[in-house]
CSV table of C-alpha atoms and ligand atoms in Angstrom, one decimal:
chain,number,residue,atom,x,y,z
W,1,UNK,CA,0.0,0.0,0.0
W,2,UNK,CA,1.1,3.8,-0.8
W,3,UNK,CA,2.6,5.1,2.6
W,4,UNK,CA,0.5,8.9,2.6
W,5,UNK,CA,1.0,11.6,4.9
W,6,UNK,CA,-2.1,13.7,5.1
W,7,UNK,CA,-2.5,17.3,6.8
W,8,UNK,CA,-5.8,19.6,6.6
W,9,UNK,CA,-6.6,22.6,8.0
W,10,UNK,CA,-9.8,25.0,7.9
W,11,UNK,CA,-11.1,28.5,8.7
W,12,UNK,CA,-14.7,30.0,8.8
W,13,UNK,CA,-12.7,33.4,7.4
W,14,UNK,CA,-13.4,37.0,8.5
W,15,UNK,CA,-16.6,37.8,6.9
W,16,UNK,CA,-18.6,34.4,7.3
W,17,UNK,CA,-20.7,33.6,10.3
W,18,UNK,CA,-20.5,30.2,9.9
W,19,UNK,CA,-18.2,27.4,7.8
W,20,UNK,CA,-19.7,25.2,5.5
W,21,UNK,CA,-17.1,23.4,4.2
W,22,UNK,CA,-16.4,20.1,5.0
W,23,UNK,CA,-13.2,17.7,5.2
W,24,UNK,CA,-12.6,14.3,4.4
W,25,UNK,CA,-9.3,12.6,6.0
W,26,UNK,CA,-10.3,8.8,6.0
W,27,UNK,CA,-7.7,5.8,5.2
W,28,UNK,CA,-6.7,6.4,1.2
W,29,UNK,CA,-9.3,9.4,0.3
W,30,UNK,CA,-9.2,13.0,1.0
W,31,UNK,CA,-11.6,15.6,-0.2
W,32,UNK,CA,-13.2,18.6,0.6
W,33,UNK,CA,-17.3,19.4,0.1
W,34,UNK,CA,-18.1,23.4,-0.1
W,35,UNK,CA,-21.7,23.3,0.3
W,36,UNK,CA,-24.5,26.1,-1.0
W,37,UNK,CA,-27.7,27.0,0.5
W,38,UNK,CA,-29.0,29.4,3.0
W,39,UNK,CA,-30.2,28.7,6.6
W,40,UNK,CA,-26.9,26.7,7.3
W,41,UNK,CA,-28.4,24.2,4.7
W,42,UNK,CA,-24.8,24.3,2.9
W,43,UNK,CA,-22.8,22.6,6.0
W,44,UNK,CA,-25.9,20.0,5.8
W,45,UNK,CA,-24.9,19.3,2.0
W,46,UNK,CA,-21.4,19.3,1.9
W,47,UNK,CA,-21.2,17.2,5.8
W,48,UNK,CA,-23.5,14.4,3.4
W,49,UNK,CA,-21.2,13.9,0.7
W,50,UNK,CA,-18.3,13.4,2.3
W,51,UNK,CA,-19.4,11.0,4.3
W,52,UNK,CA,-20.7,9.0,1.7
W,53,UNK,CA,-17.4,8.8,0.6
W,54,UNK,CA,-15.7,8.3,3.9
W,55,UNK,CA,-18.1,5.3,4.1
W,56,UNK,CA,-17.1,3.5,0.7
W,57,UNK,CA,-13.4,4.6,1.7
W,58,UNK,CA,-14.3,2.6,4.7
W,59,UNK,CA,-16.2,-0.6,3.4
W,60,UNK,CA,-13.3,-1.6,0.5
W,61,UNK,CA,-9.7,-2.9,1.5
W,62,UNK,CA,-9.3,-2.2,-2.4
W,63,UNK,CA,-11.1,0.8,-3.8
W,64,UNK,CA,-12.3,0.5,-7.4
W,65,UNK,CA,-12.8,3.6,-9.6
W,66,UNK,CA,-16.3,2.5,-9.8
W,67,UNK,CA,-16.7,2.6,-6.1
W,68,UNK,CA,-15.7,6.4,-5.7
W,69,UNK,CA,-17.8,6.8,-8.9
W,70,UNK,CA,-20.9,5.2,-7.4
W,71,UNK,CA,-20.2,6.8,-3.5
W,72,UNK,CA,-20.5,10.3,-5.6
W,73,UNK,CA,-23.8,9.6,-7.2
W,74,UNK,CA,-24.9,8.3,-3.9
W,75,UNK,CA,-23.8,11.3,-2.0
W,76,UNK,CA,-26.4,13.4,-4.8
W,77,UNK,CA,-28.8,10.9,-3.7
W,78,UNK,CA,-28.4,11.9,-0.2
W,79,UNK,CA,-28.4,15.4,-0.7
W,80,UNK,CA,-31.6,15.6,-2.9
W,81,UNK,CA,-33.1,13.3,-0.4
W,82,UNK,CA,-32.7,15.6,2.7
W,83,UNK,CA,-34.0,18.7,0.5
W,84,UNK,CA,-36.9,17.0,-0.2
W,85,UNK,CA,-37.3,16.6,3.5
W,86,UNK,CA,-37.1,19.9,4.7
W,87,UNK,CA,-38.2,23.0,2.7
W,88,UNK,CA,-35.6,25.1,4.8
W,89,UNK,CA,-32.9,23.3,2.8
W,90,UNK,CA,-34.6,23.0,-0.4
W,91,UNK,CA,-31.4,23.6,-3.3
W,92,UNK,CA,-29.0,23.3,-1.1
W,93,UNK,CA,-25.9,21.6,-2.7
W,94,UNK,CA,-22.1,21.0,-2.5
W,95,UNK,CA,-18.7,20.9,-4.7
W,96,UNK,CA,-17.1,18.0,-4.1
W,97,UNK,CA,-13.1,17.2,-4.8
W,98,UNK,CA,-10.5,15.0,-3.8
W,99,UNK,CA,-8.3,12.0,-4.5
W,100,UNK,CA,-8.2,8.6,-3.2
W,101,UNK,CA,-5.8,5.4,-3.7
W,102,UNK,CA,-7.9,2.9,-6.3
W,103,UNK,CA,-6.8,0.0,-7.4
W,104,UNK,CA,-6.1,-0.4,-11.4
W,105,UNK,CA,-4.5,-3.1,-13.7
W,106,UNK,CA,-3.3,-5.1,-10.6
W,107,UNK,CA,-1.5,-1.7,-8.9
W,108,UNK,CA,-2.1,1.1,-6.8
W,109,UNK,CA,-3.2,4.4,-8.5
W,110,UNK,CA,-4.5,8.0,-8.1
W,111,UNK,CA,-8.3,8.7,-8.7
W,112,UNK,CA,-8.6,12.5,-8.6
W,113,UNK,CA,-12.4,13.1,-9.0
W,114,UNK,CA,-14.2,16.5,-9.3
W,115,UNK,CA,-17.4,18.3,-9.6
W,116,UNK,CA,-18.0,22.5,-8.7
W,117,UNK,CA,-15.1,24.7,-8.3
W,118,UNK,CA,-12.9,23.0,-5.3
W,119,UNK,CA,-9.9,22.3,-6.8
W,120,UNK,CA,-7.1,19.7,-6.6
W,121,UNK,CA,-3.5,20.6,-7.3
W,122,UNK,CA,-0.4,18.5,-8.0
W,123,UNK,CA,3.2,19.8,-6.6
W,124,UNK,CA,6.2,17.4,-8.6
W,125,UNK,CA,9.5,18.8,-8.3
W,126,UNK,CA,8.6,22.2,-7.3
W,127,UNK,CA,5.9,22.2,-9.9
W,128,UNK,CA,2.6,23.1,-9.2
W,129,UNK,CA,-0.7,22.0,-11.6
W,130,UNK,CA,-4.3,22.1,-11.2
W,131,UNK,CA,-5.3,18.7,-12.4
W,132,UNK,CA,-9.5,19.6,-11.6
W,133,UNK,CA,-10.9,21.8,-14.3
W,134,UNK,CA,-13.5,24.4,-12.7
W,135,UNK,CA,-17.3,23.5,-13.0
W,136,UNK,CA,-17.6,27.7,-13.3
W,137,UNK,CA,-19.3,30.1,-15.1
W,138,UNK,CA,-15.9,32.6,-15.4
W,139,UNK,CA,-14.8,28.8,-16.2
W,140,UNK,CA,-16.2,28.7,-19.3
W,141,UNK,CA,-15.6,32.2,-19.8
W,142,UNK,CA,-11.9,31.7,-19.7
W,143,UNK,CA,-12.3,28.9,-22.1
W,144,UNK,CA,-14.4,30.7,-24.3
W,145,UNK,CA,-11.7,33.8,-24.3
W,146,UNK,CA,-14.0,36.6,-22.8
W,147,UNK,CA,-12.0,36.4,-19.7
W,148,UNK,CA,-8.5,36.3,-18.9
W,149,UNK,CA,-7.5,33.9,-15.7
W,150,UNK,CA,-6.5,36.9,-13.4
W,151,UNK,CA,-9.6,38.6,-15.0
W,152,UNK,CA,-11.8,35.8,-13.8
W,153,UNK,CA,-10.1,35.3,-10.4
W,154,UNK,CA,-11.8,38.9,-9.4
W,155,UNK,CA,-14.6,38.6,-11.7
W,156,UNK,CA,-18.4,39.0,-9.9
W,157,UNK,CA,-19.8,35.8,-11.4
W,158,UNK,CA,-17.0,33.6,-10.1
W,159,UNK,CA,-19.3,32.0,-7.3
W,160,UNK,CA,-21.3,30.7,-10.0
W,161,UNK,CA,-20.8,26.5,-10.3
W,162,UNK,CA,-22.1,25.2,-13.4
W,163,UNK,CA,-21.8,21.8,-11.3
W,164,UNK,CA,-22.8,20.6,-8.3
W,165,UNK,CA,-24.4,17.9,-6.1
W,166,UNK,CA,-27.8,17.9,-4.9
W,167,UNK,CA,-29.0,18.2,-8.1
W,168,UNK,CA,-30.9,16.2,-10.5
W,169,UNK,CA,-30.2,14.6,-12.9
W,170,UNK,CA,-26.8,13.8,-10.9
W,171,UNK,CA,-24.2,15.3,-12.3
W,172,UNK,CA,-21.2,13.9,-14.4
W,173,UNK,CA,-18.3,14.0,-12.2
W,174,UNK,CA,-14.9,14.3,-13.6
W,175,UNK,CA,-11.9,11.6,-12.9
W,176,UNK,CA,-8.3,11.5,-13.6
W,177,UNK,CA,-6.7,8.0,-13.0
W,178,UNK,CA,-2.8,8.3,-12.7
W,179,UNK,CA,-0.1,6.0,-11.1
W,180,UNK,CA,1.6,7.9,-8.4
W,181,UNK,CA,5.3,9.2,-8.3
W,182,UNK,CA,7.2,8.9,-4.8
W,183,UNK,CA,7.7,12.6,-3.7
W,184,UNK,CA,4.7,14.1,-5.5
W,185,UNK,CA,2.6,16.4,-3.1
W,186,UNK,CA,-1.3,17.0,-3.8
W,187,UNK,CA,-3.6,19.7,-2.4
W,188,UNK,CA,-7.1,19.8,-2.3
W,189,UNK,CA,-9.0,23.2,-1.6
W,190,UNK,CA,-12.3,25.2,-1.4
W,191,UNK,CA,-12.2,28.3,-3.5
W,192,UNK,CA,-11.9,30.1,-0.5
W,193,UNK,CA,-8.1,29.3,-0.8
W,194,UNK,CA,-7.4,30.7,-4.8
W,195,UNK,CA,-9.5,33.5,-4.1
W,196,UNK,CA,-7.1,35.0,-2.1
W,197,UNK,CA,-3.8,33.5,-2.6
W,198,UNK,CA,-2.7,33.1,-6.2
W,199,UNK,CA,-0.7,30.0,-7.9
W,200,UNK,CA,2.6,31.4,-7.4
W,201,UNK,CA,2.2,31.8,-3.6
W,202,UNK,CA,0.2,28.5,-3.5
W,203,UNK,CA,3.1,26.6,-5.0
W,204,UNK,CA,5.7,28.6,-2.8
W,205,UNK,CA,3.9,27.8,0.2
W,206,UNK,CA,3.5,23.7,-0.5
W,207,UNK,CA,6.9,24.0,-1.9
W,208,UNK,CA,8.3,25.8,1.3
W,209,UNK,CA,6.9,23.5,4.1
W,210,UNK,CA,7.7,19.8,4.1
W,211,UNK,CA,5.3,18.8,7.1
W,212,UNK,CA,1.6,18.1,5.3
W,213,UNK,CA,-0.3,19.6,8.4
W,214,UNK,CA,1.8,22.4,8.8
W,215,UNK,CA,2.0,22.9,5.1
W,216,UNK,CA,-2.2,22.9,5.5
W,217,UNK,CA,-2.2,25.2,8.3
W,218,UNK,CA,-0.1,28.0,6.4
W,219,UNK,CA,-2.3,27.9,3.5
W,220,UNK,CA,-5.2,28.4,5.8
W,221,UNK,CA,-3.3,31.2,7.6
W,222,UNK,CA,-2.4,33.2,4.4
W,223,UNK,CA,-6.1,33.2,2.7
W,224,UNK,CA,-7.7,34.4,6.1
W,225,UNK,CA,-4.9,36.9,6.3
W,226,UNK,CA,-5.1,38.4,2.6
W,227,UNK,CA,-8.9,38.8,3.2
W,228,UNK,CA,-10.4,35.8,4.4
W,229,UNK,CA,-14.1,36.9,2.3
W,230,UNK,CA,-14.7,33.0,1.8
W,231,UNK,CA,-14.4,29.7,4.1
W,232,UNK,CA,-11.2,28.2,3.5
W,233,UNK,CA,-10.5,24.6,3.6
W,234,UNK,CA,-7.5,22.8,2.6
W,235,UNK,CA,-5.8,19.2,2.4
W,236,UNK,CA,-2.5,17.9,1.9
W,237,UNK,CA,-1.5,14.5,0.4
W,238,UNK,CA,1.9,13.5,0.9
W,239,UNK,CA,3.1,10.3,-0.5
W,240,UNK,CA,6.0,9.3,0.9
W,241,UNK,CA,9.0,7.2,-0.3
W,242,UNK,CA,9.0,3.5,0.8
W,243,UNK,CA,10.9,3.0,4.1
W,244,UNK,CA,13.3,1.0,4.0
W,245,UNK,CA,12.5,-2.1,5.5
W,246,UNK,CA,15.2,-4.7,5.2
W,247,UNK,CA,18.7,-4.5,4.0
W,248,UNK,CA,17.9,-7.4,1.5
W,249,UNK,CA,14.9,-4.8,-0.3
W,250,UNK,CA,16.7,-1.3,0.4
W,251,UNK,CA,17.4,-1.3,-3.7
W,252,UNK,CA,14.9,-3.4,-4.7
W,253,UNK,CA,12.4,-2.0,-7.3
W,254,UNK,CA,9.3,-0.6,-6.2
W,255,UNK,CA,7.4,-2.3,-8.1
W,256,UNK,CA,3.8,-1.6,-5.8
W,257,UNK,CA,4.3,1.8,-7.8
W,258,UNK,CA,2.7,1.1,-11.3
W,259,UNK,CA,4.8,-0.8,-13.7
W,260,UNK,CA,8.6,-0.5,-12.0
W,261,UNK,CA,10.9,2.5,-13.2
W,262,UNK,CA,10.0,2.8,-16.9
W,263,UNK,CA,8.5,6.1,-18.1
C,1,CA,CA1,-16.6,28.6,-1.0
């Protein structure tokens, strides 16, 4: 099994009363739910889907793409379920992003999922990429060419998900499936974080601190201080290189990570 080290850290920010972002930290998946609704209804939305993913994390020894697939069509489910059930939380909803260890082709591999405007970011070798694409309106406008991406980080409409769960029909979620790399670093954030901290410092930051919680805890620390407008919420996914635990196996392939050393 991949050998993580996981940090996460969260703030309500300056100007919201309460936080309704929500964390996932369980075995091999991390993610983070920013929920949407008023009367407190987005904490409700965002606290169901992750833990219908915390539970499928919990009920496989070996996660299958389909599972985190199916747990994210549950969580919907859920979601819809619980508006229907209360009027005060009628259209609520939630983002939903993370990553989790699946099992693929006999090996252990990423499975970075996605749907809204949380984001996931890789750090390899002091290089930092988004791998989610935003479920956005400025999104699309970026895309499109009407916006530039600093344009759109400050642009009114960027609350606007063109994605989300609670919805129905369910919504397509996006996957990446990727064999891991020892020393690669992801993060997974609420838009709180990249509205007030911008790639450059995001990457300095993960790049900067070597401990995942205290690597979480300073991202936290520098949204609330540039501003704080939004909840922020982060995670950080270490994988760590194998310890060594023999002298027989100190140089022996690793072949648990995808298919040996070729590339
Ligand atoms: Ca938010």
């Amino acid at each position: 099994m991949l050998d993580l080290r996981i940090g996460a850290a969260t703030d309500s920010g300056r100007v919201r009363a309460i936080n309704e972002d929500s964390i996932l930290t369980s075995g091999f998946v991390a993610a983070v739910a920013d929920g949407m609704g008023g009367h407190a209804a987005g904490d409700v939305a965002s606290r169901l889907a992750v833990a219908r993913i915390g539970k499928v994390a919990d009920d496989h020894d070996a996660l299958r793409p389909d599972d985190l697939i199916g747990a994210i069509t549950d969580a919907n489910a859920d979601i819809l379920a619980a508006a229907r059930a209360d009027t005060a939380r009628a259209g609520m909803g939630t983002t939903l992003s993370g990553l989790g260890v699946v099992f693929v082709g006999g090996t252990d591999h990423w499975m970075v999922f996605n749907v809204g405007d949380s984001r996931v970011y890789r750090l390899s070798d002091g290089v930092l990429t988004q791998v989610t694409v935003d479920h956005s309106e400025v999104e699309e406008l970026v895309a499109a060419g009407v916006l530039t991406a600093e344009q759109a980080r400050v642009d009114e409409r960027r609350n606007i998900v063109t994605r989300s769960l609670g919805t129905d029909p369910a919504p397509h979620a996006d996957t990446w499936v990727f064999p891991p790399t020892p020393g690669e670093r992801f993060l997974v954030c609420s838009d709180g974080l990249p509205l007030e901290v911008d790639d450059e410092q995001i990457r300095a930051l993960l790049h900067a601190e070597p401990d995942a919680q205290r690597a979480a805890d300073a991202l936290v620390a520098a949204a609330v201080a540039a501003g704080g407008r939004d909840n922020v919420t982060v995670v950080v996914v270490d994988l760590e290189p194998a310890p060594e635990v023999g002298p027989d196996v100190v140089t022996a392939p690793r072949s648990h990570l995808g298919n040996g050393s070729a590339s």
